[in-house]
Amino acid sequence: MTTPETNGHQSNGHQANGASRYIPRGASGIGVHDFVPELGYREYWYPAVEDRRISRKPVALKLLGDQIVFFRDTANKVAALPDACPHRGAFLSGGIGKGRGNNEFKGFITCPYHGYTFDGTGQCVAALTDGPNSKLAPKMRARSYPTRTHKGIVYIWMGVTEPVPLEEDLPEEFFLDDVVIQTYVKIWPINWSLTMENSRDSHNSKIHRGQFRRLFNLALFNKLPAFWEGTEITEEGDNYICIAPRVRQDQVQGYFPGLGKKWPQHDWWRFKGARRVNPLNQQRNAFNNSRPGGLYRLPSIACPSARGRSVHLRYFTPIDKDSVRMFTFTLRRETNVIKKWLWKSYYHMWYVYFNSQQSVNEKEDLPVQAVGALDPTAPQKLGATDAAIIFWRRRMPFKSRDAQRLWSQSRVEAAALTIEQDEEREAVEIPLD
Ligand code: FES
Ligand SMILES: [Fe+2]
C-alpha cells in the first residue's frame, strides 16, 4: 500500500527529480473557477457526515450543490438518496416540514406526503396511499448514492461513473492499523477551492503573527521569517503535488523601498531561540517524513505541514458555491492505551481550540477570505509565492478523474489553448535552486 517514493499517493513517475518538475514560469491570470469546478469535482469520494449522527431519524445535507437525505437501511448501513421523492417531489427528509412520519418503518424512508416508502437502494417497496397492490410502486426508483463508513465518517460517491475503492481516494495514512483519527467538522462560509488555495500560500507571516495562542508556545517571541521568496512544487504525482515555500529563517524583517519602511515595523520583543523546537517532530512515529512539504491532493485534500507526530489534514466537501463542510482530520499513530487516551483528552481540551482549527483557521484565515471578505470573481494576478495555486488552477483540473471520465476532448483542447497563453505571460521566474 505505502510506497515511500510516492508518499502513498498515486504517482505518474513525475517525481522531484529536477528535470520533470513542473515550475510555473509566468504570472498567471487564471481565475479561481476557470477550470476548477465551483461545486467540486464529482468523480470522487467525499466525507459527508459523522456516522453517529445518523440514527433512526433521517438527516438532510446539501453536498456538491445537491440535496441528499441519509438514513439507515435494513442492514443498519447508511443509505443516501436524493432528498426529493420520485412521486411528486416532496423532500423525503421533510425539509422545513420536519418530515413527520418519515421514519415509521425501521430500515426504510417514507415520504411525508403520500407515504411512498423506499429502501436503501432507492427502490419503492410500498406506496402506502396507493394501496398494497400499487402498480406504480415497483416501477418507482430513486437514485441511490454509494456510501462507505471508515473510522466514524460516512463517505459518499456522487459521481455518475463507477465508484473507485475508497482506498484510492483517501490518503493511505487513514488505513494504518495504529492510527487514531480525530475529526472536527464545521461549515464555513467560503467556496471550497479558496480554502484549498489558502492552505499553502504566503499569508502566514501576515495573518498568523502575534495572536494569543502564540504566547503559550512562545512563538510570539520567536524570530519568524517575514516573507517567502517563492514556492516550489517539490513533488508531483497523478493526483497530488507537494509544496514547499522558499523561505530564509533569517529574513525576519525586510526593507520596502516603496514605503521607505521596514516590515514588520516592530519586532524588538522577538529573540533568537525563544521557541523550543521539538526534536521528535521528525522522528518517532512521524507520518510522511519523506513528504517534501505541504500537500494538495485531489479532489479537495490539503495538508499544510510537511511532517510531524500528528498530521493535520483537511478534506473539503463543497455544499454550494459559497459554503463548504470542512472536515479536519488529525491523525496520530499510537498503540499505547494510556497515551491514546491522553492524546484524545489533549485534542478535545486544547488542540481543537488553540492549535489549528478554531483559533487559527476560523479566527484568522476565514475572516480574510470568506464570502464578503474576498471576491473570487475579481480579475487576479498570481506570482511566485502562488506557485502551488497556479498549479492547482492550471494543471490539477486536468489530472482529475472528472477530466478523464467526463470532460469532452474539445473542452480539454480549448482549455489547453488558454493555458498556453497564460504560460506565456511575462513576469515571475521561479528558479529551481
Ligand atoms: S410526493 Fe412523495 S409520496 Fe407523493
Ligand atoms: Fe492560515
Tab-separated table of N, CA and C in Angstrom, residues 19 32-33 71 92 106 109 112 121 124 135 153 155 172 185-186 192-193 202 236 268 272 312 356 376 387:
chain	number	residue	atom	x	y	z
A	19	ALA	N	14.432	17.436	-13.499
A	19	ALA	CA	14.099	17.627	-14.901
A	19	ALA	C	12.591	17.671	-15.157
A	32	VAL	N	-10.154	31.598	-10.154
A	32	VAL	CA	-10.447	30.532	-9.182
A	32	VAL	C	-11.210	29.378	-9.829
A	33	HIS	N	-12.194	29.739	-10.664
A	33	HIS	CA	-13.040	28.683	-11.232
A	33	HIS	C	-13.000	28.629	-12.751
A	71	PHE	N	-30.178	7.910	5.715
A	71	PHE	CA	-30.907	7.141	6.733
A	71	PHE	C	-30.283	5.758	6.839
A	92	LEU	N	-37.929	14.032	1.063
A	92	LEU	CA	-38.074	12.814	1.887
A	92	LEU	C	-37.724	13.121	3.340
A	106	LYS	N	-38.552	0.961	10.321
A	106	LYS	CA	-37.108	0.883	10.537
A	106	LYS	C	-36.415	0.296	9.302
A	109	ILE	N	-37.232	4.644	4.328
A	109	ILE	CA	-37.637	6.047	4.477
A	109	ILE	C	-38.989	6.213	3.788
A	112	PRO	N	-43.064	11.942	3.519
A	112	PRO	CA	-44.061	12.514	4.428
A	112	PRO	C	-45.356	12.944	3.721
A	121	THR	N	-31.657	1.051	-1.379
A	121	THR	CA	-31.202	1.081	-2.777
A	121	THR	C	-31.992	2.089	-3.603
A	124	CYS	N	-38.795	1.747	-4.422
A	124	CYS	CA	-40.045	1.941	-3.686
A	124	CYS	C	-40.595	0.559	-3.336
A	135	LYS	N	-49.558	-0.515	-8.501
A	135	LYS	CA	-48.832	-0.910	-9.710
A	135	LYS	C	-47.619	-0.005	-9.905
A	153	ILE	N	-16.650	8.043	9.921
A	153	ILE	CA	-17.101	9.036	8.945
A	153	ILE	C	-17.740	8.325	7.750
A	155	TYR	N	-18.588	8.315	3.960
A	155	TYR	CA	-18.141	8.902	2.693
A	155	TYR	C	-19.179	8.614	1.621
A	172	GLU	N	-3.290	7.260	2.357
A	172	GLU	CA	-3.061	5.930	2.941
A	172	GLU	C	-2.911	5.957	4.453
A	185	VAL	N	-15.695	18.793	12.381
A	185	VAL	CA	-16.492	19.142	11.204
A	185	VAL	C	-17.172	20.487	11.426
A	186	LYS	N	-17.066	21.334	10.442
A	186	LYS	CA	-17.649	22.670	10.595
A	186	LYS	C	-18.054	23.197	9.233
A	192	TRP	N	-15.180	26.156	-1.490
A	192	TRP	CA	-14.258	25.081	-1.103
A	192	TRP	C	-12.856	25.269	-1.680
A	193	SER	N	-12.777	25.789	-2.918
A	193	SER	CA	-11.474	25.858	-3.559
A	193	SER	C	-10.616	26.993	-2.985
A	202	SER	N	1.323	32.270	0.955
A	202	SER	CA	2.322	33.014	1.733
A	202	SER	C	1.732	33.881	2.852
A	236	GLU	N	5.442	15.860	-7.692
A	236	GLU	CA	4.194	15.868	-8.463
A	236	GLU	C	3.788	14.439	-8.777
A	268	TRP	N	10.970	44.117	18.366
A	268	TRP	CA	12.021	44.172	19.391
A	268	TRP	C	11.877	43.089	20.462
A	272	LYS	N	16.220	35.333	19.266
A	272	LYS	CA	16.631	34.053	18.706
A	272	LYS	C	16.512	32.939	19.744
A	312	HIS	N	-2.274	17.029	10.332
A	312	HIS	CA	-3.458	17.879	10.318
A	312	HIS	C	-3.871	17.984	8.864
A	356	SER	N	-5.117	24.326	15.586
A	356	SER	CA	-5.240	24.526	14.154
A	356	SER	C	-6.646	24.796	13.662
A	376	PRO	N	-13.999	36.100	-5.329
A	376	PRO	CA	-13.295	35.139	-6.187
A	376	PRO	C	-13.467	35.424	-7.673
A	387	ALA	N	2.763	29.783	-6.523
A	387	ALA	CA	3.037	28.701	-7.479
A	387	ALA	C	2.117	27.494	-7.283
